[in-house]
PDB file of C-alpha atoms in Angstrom:
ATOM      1  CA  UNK A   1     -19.185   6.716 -10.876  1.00 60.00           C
ATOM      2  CA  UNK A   2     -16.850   7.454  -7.897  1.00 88.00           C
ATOM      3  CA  UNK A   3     -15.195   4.033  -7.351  1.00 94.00           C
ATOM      4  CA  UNK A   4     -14.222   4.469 -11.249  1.00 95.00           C
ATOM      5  CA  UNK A   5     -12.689   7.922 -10.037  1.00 95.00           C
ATOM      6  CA  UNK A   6     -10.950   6.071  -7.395  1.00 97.00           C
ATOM      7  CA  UNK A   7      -9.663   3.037  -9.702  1.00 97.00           C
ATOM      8  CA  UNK A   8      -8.506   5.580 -11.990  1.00 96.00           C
ATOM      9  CA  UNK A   9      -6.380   7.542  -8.727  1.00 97.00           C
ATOM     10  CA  UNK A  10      -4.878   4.492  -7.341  1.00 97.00           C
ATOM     11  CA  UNK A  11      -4.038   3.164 -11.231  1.00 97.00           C
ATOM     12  CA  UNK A  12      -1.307   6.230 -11.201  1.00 96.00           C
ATOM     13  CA  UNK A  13       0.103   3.577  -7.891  1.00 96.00           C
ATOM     14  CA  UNK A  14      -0.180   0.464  -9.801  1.00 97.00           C
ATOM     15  CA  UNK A  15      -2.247  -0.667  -6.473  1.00 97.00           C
ATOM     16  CA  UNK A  16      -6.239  -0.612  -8.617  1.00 97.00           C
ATOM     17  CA  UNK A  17      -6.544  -4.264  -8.136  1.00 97.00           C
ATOM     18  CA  UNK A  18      -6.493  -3.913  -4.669  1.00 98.00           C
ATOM     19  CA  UNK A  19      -9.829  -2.629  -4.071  1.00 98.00           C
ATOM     20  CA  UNK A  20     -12.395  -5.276  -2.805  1.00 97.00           C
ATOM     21  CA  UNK A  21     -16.197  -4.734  -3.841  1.00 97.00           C
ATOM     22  CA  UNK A  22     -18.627  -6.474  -1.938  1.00 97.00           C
ATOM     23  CA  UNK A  23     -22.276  -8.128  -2.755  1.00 97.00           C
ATOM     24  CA  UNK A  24     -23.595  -6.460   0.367  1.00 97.00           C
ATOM     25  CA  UNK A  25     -23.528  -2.570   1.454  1.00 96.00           C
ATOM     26  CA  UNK A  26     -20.287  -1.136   3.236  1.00 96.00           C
ATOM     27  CA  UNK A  27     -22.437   2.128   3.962  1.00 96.00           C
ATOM     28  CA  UNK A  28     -21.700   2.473   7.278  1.00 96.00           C
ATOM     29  CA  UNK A  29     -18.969   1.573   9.913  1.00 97.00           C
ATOM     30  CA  UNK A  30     -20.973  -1.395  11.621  1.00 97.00           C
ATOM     31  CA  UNK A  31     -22.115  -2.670   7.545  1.00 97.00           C
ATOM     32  CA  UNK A  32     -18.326  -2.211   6.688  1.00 97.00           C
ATOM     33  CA  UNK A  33     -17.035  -4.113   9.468  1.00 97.00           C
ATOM     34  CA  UNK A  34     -19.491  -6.815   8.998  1.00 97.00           C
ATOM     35  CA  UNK A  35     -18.475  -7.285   4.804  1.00 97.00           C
ATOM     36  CA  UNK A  36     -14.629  -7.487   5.672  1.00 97.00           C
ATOM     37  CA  UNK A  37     -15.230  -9.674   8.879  1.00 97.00           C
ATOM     38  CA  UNK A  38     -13.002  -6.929  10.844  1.00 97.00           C
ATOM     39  CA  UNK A  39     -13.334  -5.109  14.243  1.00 96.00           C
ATOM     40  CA  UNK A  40     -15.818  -1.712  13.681  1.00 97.00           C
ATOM     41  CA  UNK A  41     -12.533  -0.163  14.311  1.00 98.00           C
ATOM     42  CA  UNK A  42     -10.186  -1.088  11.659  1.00 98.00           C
ATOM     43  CA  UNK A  43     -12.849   0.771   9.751  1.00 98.00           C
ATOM     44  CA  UNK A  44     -11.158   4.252   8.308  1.00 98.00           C
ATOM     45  CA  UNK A  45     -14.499   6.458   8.597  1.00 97.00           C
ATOM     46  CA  UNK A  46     -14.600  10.051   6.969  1.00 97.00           C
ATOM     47  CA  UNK A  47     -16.652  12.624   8.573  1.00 97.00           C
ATOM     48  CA  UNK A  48     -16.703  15.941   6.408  1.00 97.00           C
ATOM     49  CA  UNK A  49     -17.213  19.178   7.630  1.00 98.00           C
ATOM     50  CA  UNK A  50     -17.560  22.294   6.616  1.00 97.00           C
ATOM     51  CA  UNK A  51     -15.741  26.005   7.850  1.00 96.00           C
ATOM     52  CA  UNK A  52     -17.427  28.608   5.679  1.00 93.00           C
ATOM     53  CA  UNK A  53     -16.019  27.869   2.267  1.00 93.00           C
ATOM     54  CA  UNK A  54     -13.898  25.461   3.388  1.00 96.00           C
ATOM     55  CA  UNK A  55     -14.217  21.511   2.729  1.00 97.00           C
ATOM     56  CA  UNK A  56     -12.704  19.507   5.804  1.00 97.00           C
ATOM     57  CA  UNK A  57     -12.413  15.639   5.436  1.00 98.00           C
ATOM     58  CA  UNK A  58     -11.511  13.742   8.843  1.00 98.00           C
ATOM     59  CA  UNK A  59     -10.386  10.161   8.359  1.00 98.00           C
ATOM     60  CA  UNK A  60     -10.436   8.622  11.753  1.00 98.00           C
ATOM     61  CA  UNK A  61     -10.688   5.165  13.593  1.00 98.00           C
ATOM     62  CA  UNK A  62     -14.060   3.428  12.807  1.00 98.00           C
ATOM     63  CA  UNK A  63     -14.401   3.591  16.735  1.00 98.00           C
ATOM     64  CA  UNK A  64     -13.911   7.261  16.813  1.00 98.00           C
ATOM     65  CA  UNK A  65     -15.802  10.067  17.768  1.00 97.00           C
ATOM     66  CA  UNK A  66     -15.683  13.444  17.239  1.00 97.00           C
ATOM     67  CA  UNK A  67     -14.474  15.556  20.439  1.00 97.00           C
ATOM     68  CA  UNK A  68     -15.890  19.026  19.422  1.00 96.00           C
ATOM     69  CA  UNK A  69     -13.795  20.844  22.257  1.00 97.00           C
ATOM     70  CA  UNK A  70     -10.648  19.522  20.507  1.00 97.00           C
ATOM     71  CA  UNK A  71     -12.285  20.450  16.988  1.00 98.00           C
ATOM     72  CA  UNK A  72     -13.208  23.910  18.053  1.00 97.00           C
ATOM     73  CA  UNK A  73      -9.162  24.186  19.278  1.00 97.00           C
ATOM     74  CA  UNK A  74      -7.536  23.154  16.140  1.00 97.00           C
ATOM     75  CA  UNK A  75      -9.999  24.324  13.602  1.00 97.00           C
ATOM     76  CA  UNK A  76     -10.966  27.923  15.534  1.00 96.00           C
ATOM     77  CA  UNK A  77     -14.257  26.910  14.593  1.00 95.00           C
ATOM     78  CA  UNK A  78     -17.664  24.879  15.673  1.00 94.00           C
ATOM     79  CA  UNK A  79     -18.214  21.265  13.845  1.00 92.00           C
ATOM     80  CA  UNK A  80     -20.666  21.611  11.312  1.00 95.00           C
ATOM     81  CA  UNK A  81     -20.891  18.565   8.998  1.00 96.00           C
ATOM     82  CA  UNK A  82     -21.546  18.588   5.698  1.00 97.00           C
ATOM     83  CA  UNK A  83     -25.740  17.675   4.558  1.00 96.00           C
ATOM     84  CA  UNK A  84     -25.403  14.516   2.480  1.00 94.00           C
ATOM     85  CA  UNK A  85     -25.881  16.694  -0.709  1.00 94.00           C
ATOM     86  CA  UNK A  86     -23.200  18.992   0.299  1.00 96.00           C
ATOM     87  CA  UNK A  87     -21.095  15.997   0.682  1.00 96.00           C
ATOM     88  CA  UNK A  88     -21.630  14.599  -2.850  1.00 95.00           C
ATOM     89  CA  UNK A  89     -21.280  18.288  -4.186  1.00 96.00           C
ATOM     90  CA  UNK A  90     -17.890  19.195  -2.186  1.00 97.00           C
ATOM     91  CA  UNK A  91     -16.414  16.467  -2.075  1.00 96.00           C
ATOM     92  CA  UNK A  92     -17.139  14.298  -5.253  1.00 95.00           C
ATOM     93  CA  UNK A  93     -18.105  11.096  -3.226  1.00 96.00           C
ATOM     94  CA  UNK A  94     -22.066   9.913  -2.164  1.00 94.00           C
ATOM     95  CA  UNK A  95     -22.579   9.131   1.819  1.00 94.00           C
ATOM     96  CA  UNK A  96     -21.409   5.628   2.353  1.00 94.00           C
ATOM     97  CA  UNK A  97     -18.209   5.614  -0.577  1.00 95.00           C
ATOM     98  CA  UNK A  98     -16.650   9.011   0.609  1.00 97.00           C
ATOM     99  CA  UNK A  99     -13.047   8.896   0.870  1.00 97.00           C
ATOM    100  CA  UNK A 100      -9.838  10.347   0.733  1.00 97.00           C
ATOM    101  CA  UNK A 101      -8.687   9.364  -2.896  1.00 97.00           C
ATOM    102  CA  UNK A 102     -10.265  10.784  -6.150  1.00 95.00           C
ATOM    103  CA  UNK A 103     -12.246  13.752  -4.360  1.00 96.00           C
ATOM    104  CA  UNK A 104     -12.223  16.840  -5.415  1.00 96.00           C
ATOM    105  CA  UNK A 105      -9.436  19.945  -6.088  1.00 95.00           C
ATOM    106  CA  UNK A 106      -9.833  22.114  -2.598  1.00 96.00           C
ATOM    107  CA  UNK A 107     -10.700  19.313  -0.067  1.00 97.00           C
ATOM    108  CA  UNK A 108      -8.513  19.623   3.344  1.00 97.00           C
ATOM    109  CA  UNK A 109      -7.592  16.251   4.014  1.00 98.00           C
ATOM    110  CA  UNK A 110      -7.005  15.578   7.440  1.00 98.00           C
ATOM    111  CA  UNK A 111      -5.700  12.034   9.358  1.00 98.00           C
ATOM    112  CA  UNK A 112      -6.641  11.895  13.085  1.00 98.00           C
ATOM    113  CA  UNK A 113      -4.193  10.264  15.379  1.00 98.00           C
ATOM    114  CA  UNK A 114      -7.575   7.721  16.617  1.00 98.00           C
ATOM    115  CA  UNK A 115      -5.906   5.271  13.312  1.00 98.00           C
ATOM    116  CA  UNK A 116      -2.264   5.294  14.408  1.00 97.00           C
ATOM    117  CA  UNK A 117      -2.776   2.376  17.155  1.00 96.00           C
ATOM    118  CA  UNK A 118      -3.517   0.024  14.027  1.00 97.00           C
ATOM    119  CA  UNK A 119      -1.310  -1.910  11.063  1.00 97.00           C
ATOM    120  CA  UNK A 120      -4.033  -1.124   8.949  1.00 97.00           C
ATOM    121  CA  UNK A 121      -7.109   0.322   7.925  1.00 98.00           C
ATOM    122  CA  UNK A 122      -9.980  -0.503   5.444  1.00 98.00           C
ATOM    123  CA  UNK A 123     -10.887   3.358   3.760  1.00 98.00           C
ATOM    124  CA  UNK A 124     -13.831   3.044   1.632  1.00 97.00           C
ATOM    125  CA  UNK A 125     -13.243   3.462  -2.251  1.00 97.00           C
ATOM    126  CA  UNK A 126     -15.625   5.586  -3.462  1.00 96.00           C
ATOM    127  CA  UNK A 127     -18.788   3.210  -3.321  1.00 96.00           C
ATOM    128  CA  UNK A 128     -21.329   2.080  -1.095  1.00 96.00           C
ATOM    129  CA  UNK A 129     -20.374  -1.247  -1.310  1.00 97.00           C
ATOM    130  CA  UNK A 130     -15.848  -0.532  -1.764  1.00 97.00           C
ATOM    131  CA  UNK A 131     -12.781  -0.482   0.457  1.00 98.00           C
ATOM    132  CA  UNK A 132      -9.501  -1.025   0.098  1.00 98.00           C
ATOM    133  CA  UNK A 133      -6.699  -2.342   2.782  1.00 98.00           C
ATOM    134  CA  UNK A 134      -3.627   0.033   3.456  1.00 98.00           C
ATOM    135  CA  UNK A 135      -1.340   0.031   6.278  1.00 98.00           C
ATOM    136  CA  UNK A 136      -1.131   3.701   7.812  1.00 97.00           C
ATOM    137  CA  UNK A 137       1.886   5.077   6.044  1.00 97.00           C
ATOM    138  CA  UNK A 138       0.079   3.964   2.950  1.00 97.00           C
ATOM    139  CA  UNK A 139      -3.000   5.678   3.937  1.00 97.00           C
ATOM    140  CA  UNK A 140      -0.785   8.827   4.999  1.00 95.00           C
ATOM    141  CA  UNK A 141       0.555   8.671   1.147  1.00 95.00           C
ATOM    142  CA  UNK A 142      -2.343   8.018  -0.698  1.00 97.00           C
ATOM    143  CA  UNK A 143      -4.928  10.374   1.098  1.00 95.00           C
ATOM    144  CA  UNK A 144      -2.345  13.405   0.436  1.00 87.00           C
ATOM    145  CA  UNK A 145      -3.096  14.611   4.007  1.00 92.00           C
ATOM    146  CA  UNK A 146      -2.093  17.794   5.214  1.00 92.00           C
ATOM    147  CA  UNK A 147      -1.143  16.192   8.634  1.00 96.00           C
ATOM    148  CA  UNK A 148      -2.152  13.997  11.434  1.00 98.00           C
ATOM    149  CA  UNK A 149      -4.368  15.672  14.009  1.00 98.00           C
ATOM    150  CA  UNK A 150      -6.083  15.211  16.996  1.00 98.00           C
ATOM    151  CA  UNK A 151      -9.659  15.742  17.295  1.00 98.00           C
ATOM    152  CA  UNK A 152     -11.665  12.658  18.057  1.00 97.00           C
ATOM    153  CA  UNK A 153     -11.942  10.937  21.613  1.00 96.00           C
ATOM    154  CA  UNK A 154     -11.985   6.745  21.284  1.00 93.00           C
ATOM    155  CA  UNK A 155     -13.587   4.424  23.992  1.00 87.00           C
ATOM    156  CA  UNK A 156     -11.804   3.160  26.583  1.00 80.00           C
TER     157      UNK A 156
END
C-alpha cells in the first residue's frame, strides 16, 4: 500500500507519526481542504506529467493552475499529463494519494514557486484519505526536488 511506502520514507526522518489519516476521502484539493478544515490552498497538489520517457511531478499551491505557456518555456515541451494508470505505474502512487515521498527511482520532482507565499503545506501521503503538515523548507527536503520553478498562474 502506498501510505505504508510513505511511513516507511519519512521513518528514515523520525517524522512517521506525523501523518494524519482521515475517516473521509482527501482525493481531491476541495475533499482535502474540507478533512483538514484549511483554505483549498494550503493544499500541496501534484499534477504529473509526462515528456516522452520522462516522469515530471509538479507540487504546487492547491489554488494553482497550470500556465502551459510557462510549461512549454521551461520544459521545451507541451503539458501532457499522465492517464490515471500511467500515474499509478510511473509514479508508484494511485490518483488522490500521489506525492512526492516514497515514489518511484526516475521521477523529476519539481516545487513550483505558487507554495512559497505559505508557512505550510498539507502534501498528501500516499493515500486517498493521507496528508501530512510540513512547512516549505521541510517540503523542499523531504520531496528531494530538483528545484523550485515557475509554471503555474494563481488567482488574483
Amino acid at each position: 500500500m502506498s501510505i505504508d511506502k510513505v511511513r516507511e520514507y519519512f521513518r528514515a526522518f523520525g517524522i512517521e507519526d506525523r501523518i494524519l489519516e482521515f475517516d473521509v476521502s482527501s482525493a481531491t484539493v476541495e475533499l482535502a481542504a474540507r478533512a483538514l478544515a484549511c483554505e483549498p490552498a494550503h493544499i500541496a497538489k501534484s499534477l504529473s506529467f509526462k515528456i516522452d520517457e520522462r516522469t515530471i511531478l509538479i507540487i504546487a499551491a492547491g489554488d494553482a493552475k497550470v500556465d502551459n505557456k510557462k510549461y512549454k518555456a521551461f520544459f521545451g515541451a507541451k503539458a501532457k499529463m499522465l492517464t490515471p494508470d500511467e500515474v499509478t505505474t510511473r509514479i508508484g502512487h494511485a490518483v488522490g494519494g500521489v506525492c512526492p515521498f516514497g515514489i518511484n527511482d526516475g521521477v523529476e520532482v519539481y516545487l513550483d514557486t505558487s507554495m512559497k507565499r505559505f508557512e505550510y503545506m498539507y502534501p498528501a501521503a500516499g493515500s486517498s484519505n493521507s496528508a501530512i503538515k510540513l512547512s516549505i523548507p521541510e517540503l523542499e527536503k523531504y520531496a528531494a526536488a530538483r528545484e523550485w520553478i515557475d509554471v503555474c498562474k494563481i488567482p488574483e
